[in-house]
CSV table of C-alpha atoms and ligand atoms in Angstrom, one decimal:
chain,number,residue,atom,x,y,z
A,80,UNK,CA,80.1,16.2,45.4
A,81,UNK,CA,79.1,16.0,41.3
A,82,UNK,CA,76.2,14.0,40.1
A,83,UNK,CA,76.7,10.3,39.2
A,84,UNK,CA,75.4,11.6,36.0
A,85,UNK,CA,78.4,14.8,35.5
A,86,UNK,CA,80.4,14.4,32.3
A,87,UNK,CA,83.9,13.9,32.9
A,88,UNK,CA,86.0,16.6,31.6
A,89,UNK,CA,89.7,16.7,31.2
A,90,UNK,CA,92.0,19.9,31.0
A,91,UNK,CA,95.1,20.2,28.8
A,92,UNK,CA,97.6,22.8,29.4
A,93,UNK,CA,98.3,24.7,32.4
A,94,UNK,CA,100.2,27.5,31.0
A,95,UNK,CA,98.5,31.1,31.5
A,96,UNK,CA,95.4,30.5,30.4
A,97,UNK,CA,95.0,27.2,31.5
A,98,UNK,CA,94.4,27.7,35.1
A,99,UNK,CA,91.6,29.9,34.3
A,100,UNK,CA,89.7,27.1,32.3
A,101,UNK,CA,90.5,24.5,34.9
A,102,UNK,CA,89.1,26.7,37.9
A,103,UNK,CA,85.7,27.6,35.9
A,104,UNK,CA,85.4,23.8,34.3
A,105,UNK,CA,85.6,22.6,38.5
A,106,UNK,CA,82.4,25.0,39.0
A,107,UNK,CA,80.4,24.5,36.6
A,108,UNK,CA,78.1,21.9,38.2
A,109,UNK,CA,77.5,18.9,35.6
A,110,UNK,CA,81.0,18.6,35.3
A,111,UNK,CA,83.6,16.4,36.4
A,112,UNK,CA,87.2,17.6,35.9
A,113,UNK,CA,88.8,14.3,36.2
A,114,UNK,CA,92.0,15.2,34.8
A,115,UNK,CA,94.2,17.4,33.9
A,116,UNK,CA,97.8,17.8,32.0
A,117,UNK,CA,100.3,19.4,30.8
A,118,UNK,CA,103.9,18.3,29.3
A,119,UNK,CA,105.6,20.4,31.5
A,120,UNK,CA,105.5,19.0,35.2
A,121,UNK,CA,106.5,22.1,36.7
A,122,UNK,CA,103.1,23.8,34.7
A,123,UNK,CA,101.1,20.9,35.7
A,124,UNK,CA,102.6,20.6,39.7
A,125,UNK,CA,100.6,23.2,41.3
A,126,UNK,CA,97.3,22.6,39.3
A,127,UNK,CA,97.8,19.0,40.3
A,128,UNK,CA,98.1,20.1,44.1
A,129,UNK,CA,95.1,22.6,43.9
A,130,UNK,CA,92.5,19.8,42.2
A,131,UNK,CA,93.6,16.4,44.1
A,132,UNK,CA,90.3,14.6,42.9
A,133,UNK,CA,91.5,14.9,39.7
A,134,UNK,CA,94.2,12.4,38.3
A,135,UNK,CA,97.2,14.1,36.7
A,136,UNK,CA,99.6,13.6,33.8
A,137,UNK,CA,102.0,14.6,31.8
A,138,UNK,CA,101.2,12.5,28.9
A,139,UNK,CA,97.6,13.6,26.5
A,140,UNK,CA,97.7,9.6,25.3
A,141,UNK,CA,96.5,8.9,28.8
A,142,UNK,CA,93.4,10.7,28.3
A,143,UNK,CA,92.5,9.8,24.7
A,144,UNK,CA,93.0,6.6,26.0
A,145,UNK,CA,91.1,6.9,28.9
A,146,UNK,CA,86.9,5.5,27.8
A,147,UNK,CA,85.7,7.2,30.9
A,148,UNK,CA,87.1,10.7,29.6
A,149,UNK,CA,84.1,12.2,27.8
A,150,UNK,CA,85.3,15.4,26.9
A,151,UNK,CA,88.4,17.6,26.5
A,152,UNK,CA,89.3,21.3,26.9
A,153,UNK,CA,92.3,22.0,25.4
A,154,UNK,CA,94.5,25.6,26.1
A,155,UNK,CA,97.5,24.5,25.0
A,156,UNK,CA,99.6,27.1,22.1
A,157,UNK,CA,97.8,28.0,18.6
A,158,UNK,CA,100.6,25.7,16.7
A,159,UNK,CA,99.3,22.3,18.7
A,160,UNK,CA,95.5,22.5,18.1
A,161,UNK,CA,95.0,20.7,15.0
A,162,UNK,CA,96.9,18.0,16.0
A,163,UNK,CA,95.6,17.7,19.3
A,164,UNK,CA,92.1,18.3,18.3
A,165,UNK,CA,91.9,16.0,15.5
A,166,UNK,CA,93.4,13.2,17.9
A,167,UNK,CA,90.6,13.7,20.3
A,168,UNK,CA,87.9,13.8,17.8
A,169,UNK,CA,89.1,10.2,17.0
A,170,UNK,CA,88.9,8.8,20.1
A,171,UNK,CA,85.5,9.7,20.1
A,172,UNK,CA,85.7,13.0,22.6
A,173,UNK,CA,84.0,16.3,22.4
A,174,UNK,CA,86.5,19.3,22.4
A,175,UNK,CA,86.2,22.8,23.2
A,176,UNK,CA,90.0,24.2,21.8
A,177,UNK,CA,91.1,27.5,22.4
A,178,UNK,CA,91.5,30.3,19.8
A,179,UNK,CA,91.6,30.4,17.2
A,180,UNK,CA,90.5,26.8,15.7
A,181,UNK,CA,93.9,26.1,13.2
A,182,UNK,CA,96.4,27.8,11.7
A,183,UNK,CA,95.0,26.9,8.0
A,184,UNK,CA,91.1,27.2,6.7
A,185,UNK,CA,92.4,23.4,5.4
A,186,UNK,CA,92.8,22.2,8.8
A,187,UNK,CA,89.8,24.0,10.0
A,188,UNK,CA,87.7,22.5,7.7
A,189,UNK,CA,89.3,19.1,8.4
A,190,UNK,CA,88.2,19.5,12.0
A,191,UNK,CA,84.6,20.9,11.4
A,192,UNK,CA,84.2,18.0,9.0
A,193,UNK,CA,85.7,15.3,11.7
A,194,UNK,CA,83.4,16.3,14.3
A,195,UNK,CA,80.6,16.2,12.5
A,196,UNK,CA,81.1,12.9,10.9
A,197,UNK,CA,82.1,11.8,14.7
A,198,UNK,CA,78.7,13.2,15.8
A,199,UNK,CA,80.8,15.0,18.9
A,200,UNK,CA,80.7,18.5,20.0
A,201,UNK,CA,83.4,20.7,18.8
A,202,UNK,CA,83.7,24.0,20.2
A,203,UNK,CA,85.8,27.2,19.7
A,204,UNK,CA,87.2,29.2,23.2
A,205,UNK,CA,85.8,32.7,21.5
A,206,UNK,CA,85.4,33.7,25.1
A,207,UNK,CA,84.5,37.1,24.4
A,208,UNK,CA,80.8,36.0,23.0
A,209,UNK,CA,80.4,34.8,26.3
A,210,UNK,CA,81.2,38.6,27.8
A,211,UNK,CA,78.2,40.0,29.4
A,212,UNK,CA,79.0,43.4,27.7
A,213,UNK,CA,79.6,42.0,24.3
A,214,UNK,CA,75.8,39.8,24.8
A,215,UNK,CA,74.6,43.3,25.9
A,216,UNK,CA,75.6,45.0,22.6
A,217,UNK,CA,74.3,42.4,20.5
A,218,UNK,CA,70.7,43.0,22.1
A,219,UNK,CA,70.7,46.5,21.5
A,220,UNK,CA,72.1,45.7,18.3
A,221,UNK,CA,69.2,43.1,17.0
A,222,UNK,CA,67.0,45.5,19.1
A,223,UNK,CA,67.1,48.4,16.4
A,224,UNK,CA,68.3,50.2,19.0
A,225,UNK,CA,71.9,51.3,16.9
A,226,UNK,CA,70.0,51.6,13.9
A,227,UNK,CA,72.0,50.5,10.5
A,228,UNK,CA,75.7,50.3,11.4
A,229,UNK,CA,78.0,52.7,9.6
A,230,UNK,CA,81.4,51.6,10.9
A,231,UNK,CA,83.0,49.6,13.9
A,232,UNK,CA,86.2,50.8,15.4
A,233,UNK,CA,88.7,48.8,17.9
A,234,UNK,CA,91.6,48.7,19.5
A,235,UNK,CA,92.9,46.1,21.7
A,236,UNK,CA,96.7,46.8,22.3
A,237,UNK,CA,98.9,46.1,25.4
A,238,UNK,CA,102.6,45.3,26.4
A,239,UNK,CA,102.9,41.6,25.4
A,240,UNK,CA,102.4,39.1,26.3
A,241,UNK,CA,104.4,37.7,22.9
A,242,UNK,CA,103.7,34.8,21.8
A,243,UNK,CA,106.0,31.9,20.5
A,244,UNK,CA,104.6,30.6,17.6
A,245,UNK,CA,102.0,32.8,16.2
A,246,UNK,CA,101.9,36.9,15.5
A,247,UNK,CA,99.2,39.4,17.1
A,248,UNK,CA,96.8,39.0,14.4
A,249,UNK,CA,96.6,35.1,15.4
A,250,UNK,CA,96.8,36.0,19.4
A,251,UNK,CA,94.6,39.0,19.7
A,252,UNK,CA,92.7,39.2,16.3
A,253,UNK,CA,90.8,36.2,17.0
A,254,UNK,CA,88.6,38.2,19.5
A,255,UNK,CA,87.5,41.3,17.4
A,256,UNK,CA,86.6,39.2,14.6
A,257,UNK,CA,84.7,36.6,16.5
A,258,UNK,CA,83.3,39.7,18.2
A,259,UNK,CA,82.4,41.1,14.8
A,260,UNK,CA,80.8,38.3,13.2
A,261,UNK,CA,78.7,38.0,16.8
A,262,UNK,CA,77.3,41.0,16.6
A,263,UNK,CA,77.3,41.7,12.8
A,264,UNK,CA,76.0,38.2,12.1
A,265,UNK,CA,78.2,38.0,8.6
A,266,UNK,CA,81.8,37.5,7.3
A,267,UNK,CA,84.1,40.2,5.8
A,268,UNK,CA,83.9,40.0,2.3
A,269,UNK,CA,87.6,41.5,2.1
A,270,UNK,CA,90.1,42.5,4.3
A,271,UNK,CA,93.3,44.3,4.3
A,272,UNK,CA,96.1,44.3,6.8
A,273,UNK,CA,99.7,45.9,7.4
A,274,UNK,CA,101.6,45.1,10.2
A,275,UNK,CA,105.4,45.2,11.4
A,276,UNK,CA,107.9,43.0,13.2
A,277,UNK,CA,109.4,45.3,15.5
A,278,UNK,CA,111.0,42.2,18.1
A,279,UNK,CA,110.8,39.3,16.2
A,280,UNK,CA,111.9,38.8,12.5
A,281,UNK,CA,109.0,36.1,12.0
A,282,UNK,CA,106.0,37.4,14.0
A,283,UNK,CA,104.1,41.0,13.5
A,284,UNK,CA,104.1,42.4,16.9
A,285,UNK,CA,101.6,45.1,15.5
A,286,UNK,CA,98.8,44.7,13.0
A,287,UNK,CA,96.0,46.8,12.0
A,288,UNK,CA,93.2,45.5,10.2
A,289,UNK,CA,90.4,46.8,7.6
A,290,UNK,CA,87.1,44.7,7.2
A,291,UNK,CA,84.9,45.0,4.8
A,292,UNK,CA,81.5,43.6,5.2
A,293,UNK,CA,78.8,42.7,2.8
A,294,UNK,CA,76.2,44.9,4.5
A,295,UNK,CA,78.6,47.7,3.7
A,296,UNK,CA,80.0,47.8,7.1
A,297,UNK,CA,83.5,48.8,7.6
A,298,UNK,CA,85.4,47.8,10.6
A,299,UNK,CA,89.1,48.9,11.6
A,300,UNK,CA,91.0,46.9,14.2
A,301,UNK,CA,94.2,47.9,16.3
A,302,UNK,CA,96.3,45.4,17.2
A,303,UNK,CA,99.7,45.3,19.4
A,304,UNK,CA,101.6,43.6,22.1
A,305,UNK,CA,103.9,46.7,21.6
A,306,UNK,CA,101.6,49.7,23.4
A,307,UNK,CA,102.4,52.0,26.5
A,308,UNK,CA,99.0,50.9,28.2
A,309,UNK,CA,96.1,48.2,27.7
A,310,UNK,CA,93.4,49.5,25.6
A,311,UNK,CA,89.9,47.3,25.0
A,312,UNK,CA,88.0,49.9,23.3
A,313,UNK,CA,85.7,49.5,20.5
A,314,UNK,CA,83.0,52.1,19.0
A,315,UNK,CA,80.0,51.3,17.2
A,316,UNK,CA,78.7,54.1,14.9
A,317,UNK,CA,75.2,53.7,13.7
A,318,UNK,CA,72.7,55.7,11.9
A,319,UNK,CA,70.7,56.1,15.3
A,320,UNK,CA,72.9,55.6,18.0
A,321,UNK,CA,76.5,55.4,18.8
A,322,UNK,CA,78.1,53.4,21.5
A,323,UNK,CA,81.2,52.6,22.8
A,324,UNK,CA,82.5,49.7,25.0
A,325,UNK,CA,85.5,49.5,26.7
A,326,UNK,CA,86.3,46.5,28.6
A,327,UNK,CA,89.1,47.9,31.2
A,328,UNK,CA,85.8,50.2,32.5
A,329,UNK,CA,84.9,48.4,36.3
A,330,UNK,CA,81.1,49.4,35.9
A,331,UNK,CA,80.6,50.9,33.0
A,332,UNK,CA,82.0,48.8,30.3
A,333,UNK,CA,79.4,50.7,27.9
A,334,UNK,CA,78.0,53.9,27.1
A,335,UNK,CA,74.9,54.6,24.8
A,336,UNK,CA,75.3,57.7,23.2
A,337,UNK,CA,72.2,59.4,21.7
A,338,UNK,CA,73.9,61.2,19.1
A,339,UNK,CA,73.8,61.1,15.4
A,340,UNK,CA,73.5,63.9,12.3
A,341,UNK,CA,70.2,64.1,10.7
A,342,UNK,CA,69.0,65.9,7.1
A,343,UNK,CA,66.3,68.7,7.4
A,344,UNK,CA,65.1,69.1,4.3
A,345,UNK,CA,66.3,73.3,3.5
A,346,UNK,CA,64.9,75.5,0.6
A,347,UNK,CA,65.1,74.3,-3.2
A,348,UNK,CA,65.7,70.8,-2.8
A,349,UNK,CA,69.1,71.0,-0.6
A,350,UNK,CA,69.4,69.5,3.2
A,351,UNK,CA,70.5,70.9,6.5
A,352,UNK,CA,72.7,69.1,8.6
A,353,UNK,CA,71.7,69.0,12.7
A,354,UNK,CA,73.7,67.6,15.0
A,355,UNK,CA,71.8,65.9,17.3
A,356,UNK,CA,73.3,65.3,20.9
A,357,UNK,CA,71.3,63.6,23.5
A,358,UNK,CA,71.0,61.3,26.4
A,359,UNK,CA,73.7,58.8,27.1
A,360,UNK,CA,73.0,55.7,29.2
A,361,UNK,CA,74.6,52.6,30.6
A,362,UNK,CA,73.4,49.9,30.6
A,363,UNK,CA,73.2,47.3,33.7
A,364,UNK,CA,75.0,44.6,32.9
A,365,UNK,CA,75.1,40.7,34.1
A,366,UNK,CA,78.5,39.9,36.3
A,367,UNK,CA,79.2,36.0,35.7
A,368,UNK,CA,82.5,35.4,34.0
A,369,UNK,CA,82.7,34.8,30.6
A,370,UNK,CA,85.0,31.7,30.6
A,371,UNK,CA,82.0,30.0,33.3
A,372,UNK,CA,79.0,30.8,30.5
A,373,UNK,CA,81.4,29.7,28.1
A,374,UNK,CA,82.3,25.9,30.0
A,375,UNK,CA,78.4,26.0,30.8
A,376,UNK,CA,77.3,26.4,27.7
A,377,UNK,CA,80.1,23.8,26.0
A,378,UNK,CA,78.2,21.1,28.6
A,379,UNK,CA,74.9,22.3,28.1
A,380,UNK,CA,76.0,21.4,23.6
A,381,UNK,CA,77.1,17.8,24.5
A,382,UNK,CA,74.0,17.0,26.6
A,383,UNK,CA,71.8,18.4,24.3
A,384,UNK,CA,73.6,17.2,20.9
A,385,UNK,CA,72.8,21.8,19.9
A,386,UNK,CA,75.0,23.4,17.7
A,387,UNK,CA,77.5,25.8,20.3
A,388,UNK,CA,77.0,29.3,19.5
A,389,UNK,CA,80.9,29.5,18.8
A,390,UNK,CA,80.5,26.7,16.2
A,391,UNK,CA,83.1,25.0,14.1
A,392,UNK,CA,81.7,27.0,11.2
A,393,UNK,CA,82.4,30.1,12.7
A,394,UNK,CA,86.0,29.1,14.1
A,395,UNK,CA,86.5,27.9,10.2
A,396,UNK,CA,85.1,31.8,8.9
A,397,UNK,CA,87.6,33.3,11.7
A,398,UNK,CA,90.4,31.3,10.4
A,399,UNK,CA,89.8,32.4,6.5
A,400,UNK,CA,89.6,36.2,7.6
A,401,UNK,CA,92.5,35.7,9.3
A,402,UNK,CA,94.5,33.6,6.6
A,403,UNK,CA,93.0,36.3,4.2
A,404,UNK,CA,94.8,39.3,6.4
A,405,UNK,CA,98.2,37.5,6.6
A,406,UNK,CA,98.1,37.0,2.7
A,407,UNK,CA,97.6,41.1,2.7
A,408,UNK,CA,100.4,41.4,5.3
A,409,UNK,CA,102.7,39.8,3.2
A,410,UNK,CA,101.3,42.1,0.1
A,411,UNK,CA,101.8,45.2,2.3
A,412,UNK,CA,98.3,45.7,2.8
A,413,UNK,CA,96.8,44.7,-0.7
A,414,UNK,CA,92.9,43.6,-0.3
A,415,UNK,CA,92.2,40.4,-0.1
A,416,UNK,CA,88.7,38.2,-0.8
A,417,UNK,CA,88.1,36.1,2.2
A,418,UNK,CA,85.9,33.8,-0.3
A,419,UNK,CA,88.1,32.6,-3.4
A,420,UNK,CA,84.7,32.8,-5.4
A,421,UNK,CA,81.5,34.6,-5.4
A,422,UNK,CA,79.8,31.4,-4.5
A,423,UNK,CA,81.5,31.3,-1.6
A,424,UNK,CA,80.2,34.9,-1.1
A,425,UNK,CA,76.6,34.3,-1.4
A,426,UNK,CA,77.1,31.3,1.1
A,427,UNK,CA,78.0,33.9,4.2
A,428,UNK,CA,75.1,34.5,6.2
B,591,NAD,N1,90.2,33.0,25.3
B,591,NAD,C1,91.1,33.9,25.8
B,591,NAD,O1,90.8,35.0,26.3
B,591,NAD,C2,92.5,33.4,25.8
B,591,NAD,C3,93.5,34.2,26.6
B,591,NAD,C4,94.8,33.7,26.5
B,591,NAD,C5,95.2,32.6,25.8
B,591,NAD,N2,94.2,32.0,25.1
B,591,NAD,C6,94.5,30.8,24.3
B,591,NAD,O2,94.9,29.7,25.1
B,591,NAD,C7,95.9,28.9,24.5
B,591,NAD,C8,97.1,28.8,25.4
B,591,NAD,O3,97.7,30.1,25.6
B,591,NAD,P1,98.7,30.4,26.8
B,591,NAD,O4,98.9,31.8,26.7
B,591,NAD,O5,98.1,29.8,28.1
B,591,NAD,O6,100.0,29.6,26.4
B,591,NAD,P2,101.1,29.0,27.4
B,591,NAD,O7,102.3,28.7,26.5
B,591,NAD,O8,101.3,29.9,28.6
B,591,NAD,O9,100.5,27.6,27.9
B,591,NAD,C9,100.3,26.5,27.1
B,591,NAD,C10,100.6,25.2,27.9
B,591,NAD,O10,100.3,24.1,27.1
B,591,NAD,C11,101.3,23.1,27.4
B,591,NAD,N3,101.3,22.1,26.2
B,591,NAD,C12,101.9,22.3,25.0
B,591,NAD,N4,101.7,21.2,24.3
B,591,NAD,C13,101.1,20.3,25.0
B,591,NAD,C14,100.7,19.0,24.8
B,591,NAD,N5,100.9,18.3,23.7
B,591,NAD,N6,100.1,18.3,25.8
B,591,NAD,C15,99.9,18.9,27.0
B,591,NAD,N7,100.3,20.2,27.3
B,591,NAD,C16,100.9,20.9,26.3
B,591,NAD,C17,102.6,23.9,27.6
B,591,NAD,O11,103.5,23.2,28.3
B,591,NAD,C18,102.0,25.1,28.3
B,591,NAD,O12,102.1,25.0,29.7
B,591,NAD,C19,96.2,29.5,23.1
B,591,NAD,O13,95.4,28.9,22.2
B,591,NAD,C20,95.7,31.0,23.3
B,591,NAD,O14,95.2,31.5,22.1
B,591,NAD,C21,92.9,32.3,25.1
């Protein structure tokens, strides 16, 4: 039994992530899933059947029309969202959409701005800054503990699951960046990206990506739905310590490596390299689900009126990398500023 106080939450598409939302949105305590929906009965049957308490429908009006619905979790595909989210900011609900925010920095920006002229909570499903591992890494990482980052390597690749209206930098690239800009706290200044089409004229089914940061930090990232086995493995190389964190690990998702070069100062001015090779540790790490911090937190934002900590702003600074890295795809991997202008520049944190 919820609180007479729970805000009621309803839950659009029950596709394959869908499910996953609705099951963590009926625990988190505070909230009421009072609905959920999807076009296609035969997605929305069995999710009906497993949440009876809440009402059921095949139609999205019903809930924007609906006064007593106070907020909306939409997983529905990339293509729908600003649509969808723009309709739900103007019948006055908070939103948490999926990833990434739009298809266009335009729309982005239109959504950002509607929500906050609306005064309602708009959030971005960057799960992965919920991740227990990823929250680890950005402790050590504001710790000192890494020391200044050199480089950032990763590589998420799998067989499919292709998607019908967007490529793999739009499906998977979302994560990596908004893991990036987690941990790195700033946007790429430039990027450049090549990619290929291997089943599908229109979408890349592979896509790697080079970031360039402000800081000086360069990041590589693998993408593919078109790989022999799953791979979630990214290295962090920093002047003090080097880590790496792979996410398919059961227990230890990541490793702390003690290892690094340093200079000995040699005769007449010149250096020594030493390679310096020492303990590595793994850290403990917290076990809730990401997607349950994630709905948590997307409750705790419209009781308290906080900013999320995946923000509008940051789903509009995902958008522009990735808008940046499709303009480079279609250059065959020219750079590309993710800011038009300098000002722009000087604006990222
Ligand atoms: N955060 C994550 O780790 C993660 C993982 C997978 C997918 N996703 C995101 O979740 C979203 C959905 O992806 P998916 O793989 O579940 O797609 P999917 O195609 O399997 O499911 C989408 C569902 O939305 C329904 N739908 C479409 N338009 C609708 C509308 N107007 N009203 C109601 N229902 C509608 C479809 O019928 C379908 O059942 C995407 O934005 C994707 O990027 C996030």
């Amino acid at each position: 039994m919820k609180a007479a106080t729970s805000v009621r939450v309803a839950a659009v598409g029950c596709g394959y992530w869908g499910p996953n939302v609705i099951r963590n949105l009926d625990a988190v305590p505070g909230f009421e899933l009072c609905c959920v929906c999807d076009v296609d009965p035969q997605r929305l049957r069995p999710v009906a059947a497993r949440y009876p308490a809440a009402r059921s429908t095949t139609d999205i009006e019903d809930i924007y029309n609906d006064s007593a619905v106070d907020a909306i979790y939409l997983s529905t595909p990339v293509s729908t969202h600003y649509a969808l989210v723009r309709r739900a900011l103007e019948s006055g609900k908070h939103v948490l959409v999926e990833k990434p925010l739009a298809t266009t920095v335009d729309e982005a920006e239109d959504l950002a701005r509607l929500a906050a002229v609306n005064k309602r909570t708009l959030m971005v499903g960057h799960t992965f800054v919920f991740s227990p591992p990823v929250r680890k890494i950005k402790e050590l990482i504001d710790a000192g503990l890494i020391g200044p980052i050199y480089y950032v390597e990763t590589t998420r690749v799998n067989l499919g699951l292709f998607q019908k209206d967007v490529s793999v930098l739009w499906d998977l690239g979302p994560h990596d960046l908004s893991i990036l800009n987690y941990w790195l706290d700033e946007v790429p200044v430039q990027v450049s990206s090549r990619g290929r089409s291997f089943h599908d004229e229109a979408l890349e089914d592979v896509a790697f990506m080079t970031l360039e940061f402000p800081s000086g930090i360069l990041a590589q990232v693998q993408l593919s739905w078109l790989a022999p086995s799953k791979l979630r493995r990214t290295s962090i190389v920093g002047r003090q310590r080097m880590v790496v964190y792979d996410d398919l690990e059961p227990v230890e998702k990541i490793k702390v490596y003690d290892r690094g070069i340093d200079r000995q100062p040699a005769s007449f001015g010149e250096f020594q390299l030493t390679y310096r090779s020492g303990d590595i540790l793994s850290p403990h790490l917290d076990t809730t689900e990401p997607l349950f911090t994630e709905c948590a937190h997307f409750l705790e934002c419209i009781q308290s009126g906080r900013e999320p900590d995946t923000s509008p702003r940051t789903g509009v600074d995902i958008v522009r990398v990735l808008q940046a890295a499709e303009r480079s795809l279609r250059f065959d991997g020219a750079p590309q500023l993710v800011y038009d202008d300098v000002a722009a520049i000087e604006r990222t944190p």
